[in-house]
Short mmCIF file of C-alpha atoms in Angstrom, two decimals:
data_model
loop_
_atom_site.label_atom_id
_atom_site.label_comp_id
_atom_site.label_asym_id
_atom_site.label_seq_id
_atom_site.Cartn_x
_atom_site.Cartn_y
_atom_site.Cartn_z
CA UNK U 161 120.26 34.41 -6.73
CA UNK U 162 116.68 34.85 -5.53
CA UNK U 163 114.67 37.98 -4.92
CA UNK U 164 116.46 40.20 -7.45
CA UNK U 165 113.86 42.60 -8.85
CA UNK U 166 116.00 44.56 -11.31
CA UNK U 167 116.01 43.61 -15.00
CA UNK U 168 119.81 42.95 -14.95
CA UNK U 169 120.02 43.06 -18.74
CA UNK U 170 123.82 43.29 -18.65
CA UNK U 171 124.27 39.88 -17.04
CA UNK U 172 121.62 38.34 -19.28
CA UNK U 173 123.24 39.70 -22.44
CA UNK U 174 126.57 38.37 -21.19
CA UNK U 175 125.18 34.82 -20.99
CA UNK U 176 123.60 35.22 -24.43
CA UNK U 177 126.88 36.33 -26.01
CA UNK U 178 128.77 33.49 -24.32
CA UNK U 179 126.20 31.00 -25.59
CA UNK U 180 126.62 32.28 -29.14
CA UNK U 181 130.37 31.77 -28.82
CA UNK U 182 129.87 28.25 -27.46
CA UNK U 183 127.32 27.45 -30.15
CA UNK U 184 129.65 28.62 -32.91
CA UNK U 185 132.48 26.49 -31.52
CA UNK U 186 130.18 23.48 -31.16
CA UNK U 187 129.05 23.73 -34.79
CA UNK U 188 132.69 24.05 -35.91
CA UNK U 189 133.66 20.93 -33.97
CA UNK U 190 130.79 18.90 -35.38
CA UNK U 191 131.41 20.05 -38.97
CA UNK U 192 135.10 19.14 -38.71
CA UNK U 193 134.38 15.74 -37.16
CA UNK U 194 133.64 12.43 -38.86
CA UNK U 195 130.40 11.86 -36.96
CA UNK U 196 127.64 9.97 -38.72
CA UNK U 197 125.13 12.34 -40.30
CA UNK U 198 122.26 11.19 -38.08
CA UNK U 199 124.26 12.03 -34.95
CA UNK U 200 125.46 15.37 -36.32
CA UNK U 201 121.89 16.44 -37.12
CA UNK U 202 120.70 15.25 -33.72
CA UNK U 203 123.35 17.36 -31.99
CA UNK U 204 122.49 20.39 -34.14
CA UNK U 205 118.81 20.03 -33.26
CA UNK U 206 119.45 19.59 -29.55
CA UNK U 207 121.80 22.56 -29.50
CA UNK U 208 119.23 24.75 -31.25
CA UNK U 209 116.39 23.69 -28.95
CA UNK U 210 118.58 24.27 -25.91
CA UNK U 211 119.66 27.70 -27.12
CA UNK U 212 116.08 28.83 -27.82
CA UNK U 213 114.73 27.51 -24.53
CA UNK U 214 117.48 28.91 -22.32
CA UNK U 215 117.24 32.39 -23.80
CA UNK U 216 113.46 32.48 -23.86
CA UNK U 217 113.66 31.62 -20.19
CA UNK U 218 116.17 34.38 -19.50
CA UNK U 219 114.57 37.19 -21.49
CA UNK U 220 110.85 36.29 -21.50
CA UNK U 221 109.79 33.89 -18.75
CA UNK U 222 112.19 34.61 -15.89
CA UNK U 223 110.56 36.96 -13.41
CA UNK U 224 113.64 37.85 -11.43
CA UNK U 225 116.96 39.40 -12.22
CA UNK U 226 120.18 37.46 -12.70
CA UNK U 227 123.22 38.39 -10.65
CA UNK U 228 126.67 38.43 -12.22
CA UNK U 229 127.68 35.50 -10.01
CA UNK U 230 124.77 33.47 -11.35
CA UNK U 231 125.46 34.62 -14.92
CA UNK U 232 129.07 33.42 -14.71
CA UNK U 233 127.98 30.14 -13.14
CA UNK U 234 125.34 29.61 -15.82
CA UNK U 235 127.81 30.43 -18.56
CA UNK U 236 130.15 27.76 -17.22
CA UNK U 237 127.33 25.21 -17.25
CA UNK U 238 126.35 26.26 -20.78
CA UNK U 239 129.92 25.69 -21.94
CA UNK U 240 129.66 22.11 -20.70
CA UNK U 241 126.34 21.57 -22.51
CA UNK U 242 127.22 23.28 -25.80
CA UNK U 243 130.82 22.10 -26.13
CA UNK U 244 131.09 19.15 -23.76
CA UNK U 245 128.38 16.98 -25.29
CA UNK U 246 129.63 17.36 -28.90
CA UNK U 247 133.14 16.47 -27.68
CA UNK U 248 131.84 13.38 -25.91
CA UNK U 249 130.16 12.35 -29.16
CA UNK U 250 133.22 13.08 -31.32
CA UNK U 251 135.67 11.20 -29.11
CA UNK U 252 133.41 8.22 -28.49
CA UNK U 253 134.67 4.91 -29.86
CA UNK U 254 131.75 2.71 -28.85
CA UNK U 255 129.53 0.95 -31.36
CA UNK U 256 126.08 2.32 -32.14
CA UNK U 257 123.51 1.64 -29.42
CA UNK U 258 119.97 2.17 -30.73
CA UNK U 259 118.29 1.88 -27.33
CA UNK U 260 120.65 4.42 -25.77
CA UNK U 261 120.12 6.81 -28.67
CA UNK U 262 116.29 6.57 -28.65
CA UNK U 263 116.05 6.82 -24.86
CA UNK U 264 118.26 9.89 -25.06
CA UNK U 265 115.95 11.56 -27.58
CA UNK U 266 112.90 10.74 -25.45
CA UNK U 267 114.45 12.06 -22.23
CA UNK U 268 115.65 15.25 -23.92
CA UNK U 269 112.21 16.00 -25.36
CA UNK U 270 110.35 15.10 -22.16
CA UNK U 271 112.74 17.09 -19.98
CA UNK U 272 112.60 20.13 -22.27
CA UNK U 273 108.79 19.95 -22.24
CA UNK U 274 108.57 19.62 -18.47
CA UNK U 275 111.02 22.45 -17.79
CA UNK U 276 109.56 24.88 -20.31
CA UNK U 277 105.88 24.09 -19.77
CA UNK U 278 106.18 24.34 -15.99
CA UNK U 279 107.49 27.89 -16.39
CA UNK U 280 104.91 28.82 -19.02
CA UNK U 281 102.06 27.66 -16.79
CA UNK U 282 103.45 29.62 -13.84
CA UNK U 283 104.00 32.87 -15.75
CA UNK U 284 100.32 34.05 -15.91
CA UNK U 285 100.02 33.48 -12.16
CA UNK U 286 103.15 35.51 -11.44
CA UNK U 287 102.10 38.26 -13.84
CA UNK U 288 98.74 38.75 -12.10
CA UNK U 289 99.05 41.52 -9.45
CA UNK U 290 96.26 39.83 -7.46
CA UNK U 291 98.61 36.94 -6.73
CA UNK U 292 101.32 39.05 -5.12
CA UNK U 293 102.53 37.32 -1.97
CA UNK U 294 100.93 34.02 -2.99
CA UNK U 295 102.87 30.82 -3.56
CA UNK U 296 102.27 29.11 -6.91
CA UNK U 297 101.52 25.41 -6.46
CA UNK U 298 99.61 24.66 -9.65
CA UNK U 299 100.51 23.21 -13.03
CA UNK U 300 103.42 20.80 -12.92
CA UNK U 301 104.51 22.25 -9.57
CA UNK U 302 101.78 20.26 -7.84
CA UNK U 303 103.83 17.14 -8.59
CA UNK U 304 107.17 18.43 -7.25
CA UNK U 305 108.34 21.66 -5.65
CA UNK U 306 111.28 21.90 -8.05
CA UNK U 307 109.73 20.24 -11.08
CA UNK U 308 111.61 22.65 -13.35
CA UNK U 309 114.91 21.29 -11.99
CA UNK U 310 113.64 17.77 -12.63
CA UNK U 311 113.06 18.76 -16.24
CA UNK U 312 116.64 20.04 -16.39
CA UNK U 313 118.02 16.72 -15.16
CA UNK U 314 115.98 14.82 -17.74
CA UNK U 315 116.97 16.87 -20.79
CA UNK U 316 120.62 16.97 -19.77
CA UNK U 317 120.57 13.18 -19.27
CA UNK U 318 118.96 12.81 -22.70
CA UNK U 319 121.62 15.01 -24.29
CA UNK U 320 124.29 12.88 -22.63
CA UNK U 321 122.80 9.63 -23.91
CA UNK U 322 122.59 10.68 -27.56
CA UNK U 323 126.35 11.21 -27.57
CA UNK U 324 126.53 7.40 -27.23
CA UNK U 325 129.34 7.93 -24.72
CA UNK U 326 128.65 6.59 -21.24
CA UNK U 327 131.14 9.05 -19.72
CA UNK U 328 128.81 11.89 -20.72
CA UNK U 329 126.42 10.73 -18.00
CA UNK U 330 128.79 12.24 -15.43
CA UNK U 331 127.30 15.63 -16.38
CA UNK U 332 123.64 14.92 -15.45
CA UNK U 333 124.79 13.03 -12.34
CA UNK U 334 126.79 16.07 -11.22
CA UNK U 335 123.82 18.32 -12.03
CA UNK U 336 121.49 16.14 -9.95
CA UNK U 337 123.87 16.26 -6.98
CA UNK U 338 124.20 20.04 -7.39
CA UNK U 339 120.42 20.42 -7.26
CA UNK U 340 120.05 18.08 -4.27
CA UNK U 341 122.79 19.55 -2.09
CA UNK U 342 122.95 23.20 -3.16
CA UNK U 343 120.18 24.65 -5.33
CA UNK U 344 117.21 22.97 -3.65
CA UNK U 345 118.23 23.71 -0.03
CA UNK U 346 118.94 27.35 -0.94
CA UNK U 347 115.66 27.67 -2.86
CA UNK U 348 113.70 26.07 0.00
CA UNK U 349 115.19 28.50 2.51
CA UNK U 350 114.27 31.42 0.28
CA UNK U 351 110.71 30.17 -0.26
CA UNK U 352 110.23 29.50 3.44
CA UNK U 353 111.43 32.98 4.32
CA UNK U 354 109.20 34.59 1.68
CA UNK U 355 106.00 32.54 1.98
CA UNK U 356 106.18 31.12 5.50
CA UNK U 357 103.27 28.81 6.33
CA UNK U 358 102.19 28.65 2.67
CA UNK U 359 105.45 26.95 1.81
CA UNK U 360 105.46 24.79 4.95
CA UNK U 361 102.06 23.37 4.03
CA UNK U 362 103.08 22.94 0.40
CA UNK U 363 106.22 20.95 1.09
CA UNK U 364 104.48 18.68 3.61
CA UNK U 365 102.35 17.27 0.80
CA UNK U 366 104.64 17.66 -2.24
CA UNK U 367 107.76 15.83 -3.37
CA UNK U 368 110.94 17.90 -3.64
CA UNK U 369 112.26 17.01 -7.09
CA UNK U 370 111.08 13.70 -8.56
CA UNK U 371 107.27 13.30 -8.77
CA UNK U 372 105.89 10.48 -6.58
CA UNK U 373 109.41 9.53 -5.39
CA UNK U 374 111.40 12.30 -3.68
#
């Protein structure tokens, strides 16, 4: 997953094509449903923002290659986001909850901003040859080592909430556990191996995932 230097365009194009398939199916499901117009438009907007962000990350901001294993794993996750959330909204029978809906919008926007901006701020540092071998600890990454993952948890939780279906929250909970017990330990091992004392010093004074908490 880490340290791949090749462009790996094949695996990236695979995830793009799969996302287009998921997006088409999601739109079909929403159009054929009897969802209220406000919720349909919210889902359309969230799907579009997610699609743009994920592919800008893959083709523009991501500095490393993507293995086929990771591409298949990502595609599975994308299927859950693109198709799962609309289905949770369509098959929800709860009454409208304004607080849940508004909190969902706020979390989605904040999480998308945190995830995308953290990567945008890091990109100039990574692109500068003078910084080769140096660990980036600026921008939002001074608040948490894996602040980009934190942004992911927030926007996925927001997406879940706007479906107005409490069962949809199982997705961000699973994602959080996946980060805590798989992605973060693997990433930390990679960073420690690559940066050594730089990373040791960094993690002594920086939270892992949630700023000011953990």
